[in-house]
Tab-separated table of C-alpha atoms in Angstrom:
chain	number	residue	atom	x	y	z
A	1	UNK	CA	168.660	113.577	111.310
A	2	UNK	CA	171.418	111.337	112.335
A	3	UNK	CA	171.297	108.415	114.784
A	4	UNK	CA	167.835	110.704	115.877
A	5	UNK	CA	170.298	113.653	116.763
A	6	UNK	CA	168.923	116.465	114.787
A	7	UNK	CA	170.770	118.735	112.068
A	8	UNK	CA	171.093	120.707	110.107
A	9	UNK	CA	171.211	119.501	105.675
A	10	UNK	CA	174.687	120.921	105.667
A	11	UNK	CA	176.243	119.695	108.566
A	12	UNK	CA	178.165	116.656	108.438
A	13	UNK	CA	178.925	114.391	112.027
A	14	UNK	CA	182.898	114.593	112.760
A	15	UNK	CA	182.354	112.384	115.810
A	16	UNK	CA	179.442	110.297	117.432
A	17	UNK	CA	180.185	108.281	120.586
A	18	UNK	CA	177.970	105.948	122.438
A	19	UNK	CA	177.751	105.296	125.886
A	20	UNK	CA	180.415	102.849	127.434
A	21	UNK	CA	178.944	99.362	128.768
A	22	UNK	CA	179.730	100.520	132.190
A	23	UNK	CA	176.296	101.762	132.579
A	24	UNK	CA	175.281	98.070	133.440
A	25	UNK	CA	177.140	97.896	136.671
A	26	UNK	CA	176.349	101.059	137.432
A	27	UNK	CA	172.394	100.321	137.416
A	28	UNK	CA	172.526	96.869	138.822
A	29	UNK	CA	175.191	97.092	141.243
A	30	UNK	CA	172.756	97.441	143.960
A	31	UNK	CA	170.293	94.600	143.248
A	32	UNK	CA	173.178	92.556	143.614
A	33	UNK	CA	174.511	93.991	146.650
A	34	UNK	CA	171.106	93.391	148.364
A	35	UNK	CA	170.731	89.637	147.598
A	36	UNK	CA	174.490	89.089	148.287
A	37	UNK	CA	174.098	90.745	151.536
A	38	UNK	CA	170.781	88.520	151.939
A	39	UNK	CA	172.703	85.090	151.252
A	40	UNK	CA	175.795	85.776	153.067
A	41	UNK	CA	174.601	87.635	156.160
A	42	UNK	CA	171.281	85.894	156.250
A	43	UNK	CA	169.896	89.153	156.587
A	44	UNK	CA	166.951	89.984	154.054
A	45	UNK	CA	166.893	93.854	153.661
A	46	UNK	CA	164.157	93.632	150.575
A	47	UNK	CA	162.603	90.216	150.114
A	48	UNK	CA	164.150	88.084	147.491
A	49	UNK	CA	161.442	88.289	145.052
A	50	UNK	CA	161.622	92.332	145.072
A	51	UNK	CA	165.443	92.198	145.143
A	52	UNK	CA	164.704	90.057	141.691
A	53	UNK	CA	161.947	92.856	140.421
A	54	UNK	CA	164.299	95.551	141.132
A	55	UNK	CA	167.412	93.467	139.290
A	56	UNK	CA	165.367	93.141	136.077
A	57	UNK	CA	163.685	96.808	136.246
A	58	UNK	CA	167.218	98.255	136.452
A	59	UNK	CA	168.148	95.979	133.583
A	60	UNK	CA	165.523	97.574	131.677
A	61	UNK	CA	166.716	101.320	132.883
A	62	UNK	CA	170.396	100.550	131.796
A	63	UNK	CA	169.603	98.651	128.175
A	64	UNK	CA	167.747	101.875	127.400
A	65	UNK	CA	170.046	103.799	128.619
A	66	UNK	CA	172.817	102.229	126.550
A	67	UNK	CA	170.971	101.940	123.673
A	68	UNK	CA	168.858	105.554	122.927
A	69	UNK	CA	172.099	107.864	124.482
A	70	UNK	CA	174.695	109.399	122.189
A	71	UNK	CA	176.935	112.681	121.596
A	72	UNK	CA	177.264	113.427	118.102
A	73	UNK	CA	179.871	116.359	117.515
A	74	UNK	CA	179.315	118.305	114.187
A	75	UNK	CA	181.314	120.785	112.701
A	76	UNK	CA	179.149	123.976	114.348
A	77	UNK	CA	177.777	122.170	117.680
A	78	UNK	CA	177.945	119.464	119.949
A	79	UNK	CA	174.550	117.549	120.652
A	80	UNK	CA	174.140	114.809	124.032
A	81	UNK	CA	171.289	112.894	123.960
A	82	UNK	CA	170.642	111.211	127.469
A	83	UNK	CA	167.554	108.920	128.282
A	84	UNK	CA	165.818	111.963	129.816
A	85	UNK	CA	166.390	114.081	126.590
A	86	UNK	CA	165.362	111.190	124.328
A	87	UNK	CA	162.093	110.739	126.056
A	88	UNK	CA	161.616	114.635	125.541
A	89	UNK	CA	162.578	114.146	122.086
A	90	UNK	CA	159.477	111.741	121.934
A	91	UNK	CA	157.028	114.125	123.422
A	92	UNK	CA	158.421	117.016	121.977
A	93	UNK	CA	159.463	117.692	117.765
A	94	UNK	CA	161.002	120.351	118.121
A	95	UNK	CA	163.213	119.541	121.482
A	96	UNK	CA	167.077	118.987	120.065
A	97	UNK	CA	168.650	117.374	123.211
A	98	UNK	CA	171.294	119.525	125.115
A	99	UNK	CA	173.078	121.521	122.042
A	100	UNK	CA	176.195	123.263	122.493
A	101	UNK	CA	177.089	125.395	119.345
A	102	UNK	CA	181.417	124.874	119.535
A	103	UNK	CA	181.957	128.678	119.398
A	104	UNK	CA	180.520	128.226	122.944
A	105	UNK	CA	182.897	125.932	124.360
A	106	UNK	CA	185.427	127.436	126.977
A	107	UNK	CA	186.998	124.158	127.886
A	108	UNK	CA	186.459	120.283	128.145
A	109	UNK	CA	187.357	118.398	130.385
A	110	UNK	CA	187.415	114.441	131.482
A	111	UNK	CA	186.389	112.703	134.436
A	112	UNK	CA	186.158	109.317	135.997
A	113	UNK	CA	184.722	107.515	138.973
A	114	UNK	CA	185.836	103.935	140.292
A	115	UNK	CA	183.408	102.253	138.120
A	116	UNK	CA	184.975	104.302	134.990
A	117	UNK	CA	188.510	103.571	136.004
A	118	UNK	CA	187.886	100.137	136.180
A	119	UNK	CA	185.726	99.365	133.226
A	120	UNK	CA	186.837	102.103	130.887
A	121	UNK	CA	184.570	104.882	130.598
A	122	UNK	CA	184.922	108.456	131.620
A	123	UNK	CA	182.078	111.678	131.988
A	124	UNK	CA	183.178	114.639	129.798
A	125	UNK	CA	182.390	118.005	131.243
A	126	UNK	CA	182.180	120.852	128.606
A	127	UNK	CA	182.485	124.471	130.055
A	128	UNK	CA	180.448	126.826	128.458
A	129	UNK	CA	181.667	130.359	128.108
A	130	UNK	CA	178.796	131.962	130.321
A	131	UNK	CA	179.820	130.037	133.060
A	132	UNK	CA	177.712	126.731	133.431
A	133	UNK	CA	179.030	123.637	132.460
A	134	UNK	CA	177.314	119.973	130.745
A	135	UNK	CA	178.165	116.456	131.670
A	136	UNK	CA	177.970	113.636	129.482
A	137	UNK	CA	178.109	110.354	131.275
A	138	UNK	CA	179.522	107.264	130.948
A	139	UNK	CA	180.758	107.926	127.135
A	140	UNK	CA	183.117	105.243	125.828
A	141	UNK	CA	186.024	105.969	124.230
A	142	UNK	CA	185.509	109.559	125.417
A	143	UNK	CA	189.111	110.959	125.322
A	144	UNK	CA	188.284	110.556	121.250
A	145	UNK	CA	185.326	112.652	121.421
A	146	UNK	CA	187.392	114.986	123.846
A	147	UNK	CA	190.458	115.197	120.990
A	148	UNK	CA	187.531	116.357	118.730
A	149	UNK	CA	186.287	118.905	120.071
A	150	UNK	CA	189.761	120.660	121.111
A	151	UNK	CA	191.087	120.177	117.207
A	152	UNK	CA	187.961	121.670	116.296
């Protein structure tokens, strides 16, 4: 076990990526709309102490986030580990996060939203060959990973 992504003893990692920064914004961004909103516009939506309460619990949300989520690309499969999975992981021994063995892989593609374009990060989208596809979030330096799993 890598980084707590599980493997195999004869698979070696060819590419682990953690999520970008951007996940910061993206949780607190709407603490701090609220108590702008609330100081310019004199107009308290949430009271100031809950506006604070909610600021540090999504804090909390995106530290974890940043810090326990990873996709680690081997040379048979291709494991993301969000917060959700991890805390399955936790529960659960034998739960392996979303795996995606490569023969599977139809196509991968990249995507970003505003907060992406701005700050860096992208979502890769990996199209499985039965039809369904798997997003990975906020992964930095996720045309890497992307270059990775095409070459591979």
């Amino acid at each position: 076990m890598i980084d707590n992504v599980p493997q195999d003893a004869n698979e070696q990692v060819v590419c682990s990526k953690r999520k970008h920064w951007v996940v910061f914004p993206r949780h607190i961004s709407l603490p701090i709309v609220l108590f702008l909103a609330g100081i310019t516009q004199n107009v308290w939506l949430l009271s100031p102490l809950l506006i604070a309460l909610l600021f540090v619990f999504s804090l909390i949300v995106a530290t974890t986030d940043f810090k326990v989520s990873k996709c680690v690309l081997t040379g048979e499969k291709f494991v993301g580990i969000g917060l959700l999975e991890w805390v399955k992981m936790k529960k659960d021994a034998h739960y392996n996060g979303q795996e995606i063995m490569r023969d599977d892989i139809e196509e991968i593609s990249l995507k970003q939203d505003i907060f992406q374009r701005i700050f860096g990060g992208a979502t890769v989208v990996v199209f499985r060959k039965q039809g369904s596809q798997v997003k990975f979030k906020d992964i930095g330096d996720a045309a890497a990973l992307t270059h990775q799993l095409q070459s591979g």
